[in-house]
Amino acid sequence: MLKAVSLGPGDLSLLTPAARWAIEEADVVAGYKGYIELVPEGMLEGKIVVSTGMTGEVDRARQAVEHARAGRRTVMVCSGDAGIYAMAGLLMEVLESEGLLETVPFEVIPGVAAFNAAAALLGAPLMHDFASISLSDLLTPWERIEQRLQAAASADFVIALYNPRSRKRADHLREALDIIGRFRRPSTPVGIVRKAYRVGQFVEAVPLHRVDVEKVDMQTVLIVGNSATRLVDGRMLTPRGYHRKYAL
């Protein structure tokens, strides 16, 4: 049995019972070393732990598949939701390439995604249609990311930005905000959430033209409002449209 297990944003209260049970029942726990540290204390005792660095995803996935193939109950832990920019897809690709999809049982345990956690801390910014875009060009060409930013912005989606800025990609966020800014008012609210529900949490909502990219790192999610999003007592609100149909 192989499971991709979602840890949520990192706070124990947001770890689902299904995820906790999967980890407790596992013989092998695999994951990026930073995510292994999010597993509640004591839950790794007596288990085989497979931990690799940030660029060790393929090796980590192959090791997990081999353990599962050998009959060990194996989980791959991921922050947020395992099926959103995480390891569920890569595990399926490895199983597929080795012809194991029909012989190794595979399951994804869902969780609280990063944009869910960020939205909750910001108020209600995702009440209408939204798009999620990663600014990492390690696996996706930057030209394609630019196309997606322009398409989402021109269609007036609320936009959640993942992997917004790193030392090697220091300019990508500024470029992304400039693209979005062609279709948004300078006063459009932008939520900035770093380390949601973890030690060091930072939350603020500012107008698009006042976003300080220096405050942003890879542990940050940004939510850019649409044309209807507004700030209400410091929090973001994207109306669903009830005010047009009902007296509020």
Coordinates of C-alpha atoms in Angstrom, one line a residue, residues 7 20 50 54 56-57 116 119 124 143 148 153 160 167 188-189 202 211-212 226 238-239 246 248:
L7 CA -0.2 17.3 6.3
R20 CA -3.0 10.8 11.2
V50 CA 13.0 8.1 3.9
M54 CA 14.3 19.8 -2.0
G56 CA 15.3 14.8 -4.4
E57 CA 11.7 14.3 -5.4
N116 CA -7.1 27.3 1.8
A119 CA -7.6 32.4 2.5
A124 CA -13.0 35.4 2.4
E143 CA 6.9 31.8 -20.9
R148 CA -1.2 31.6 -17.6
A153 CA -5.8 38.1 -15.0
A160 CA -3.4 32.4 -5.8
R167 CA 17.0 33.8 -4.2
T188 CA -6.8 45.7 -5.9
P189 CA -6.3 43.9 -2.6
F202 CA 2.8 36.7 8.8
V211 CA 3.1 44.9 -2.5
D212 CA 6.7 44.7 -1.0
N226 CA -10.4 40.2 -8.7
T238 CA -14.7 38.7 -2.7
P239 CA -18.5 38.9 -2.9
Y246 CA -31.0 39.5 -2.1
L248 CA -28.4 42.0 2.7

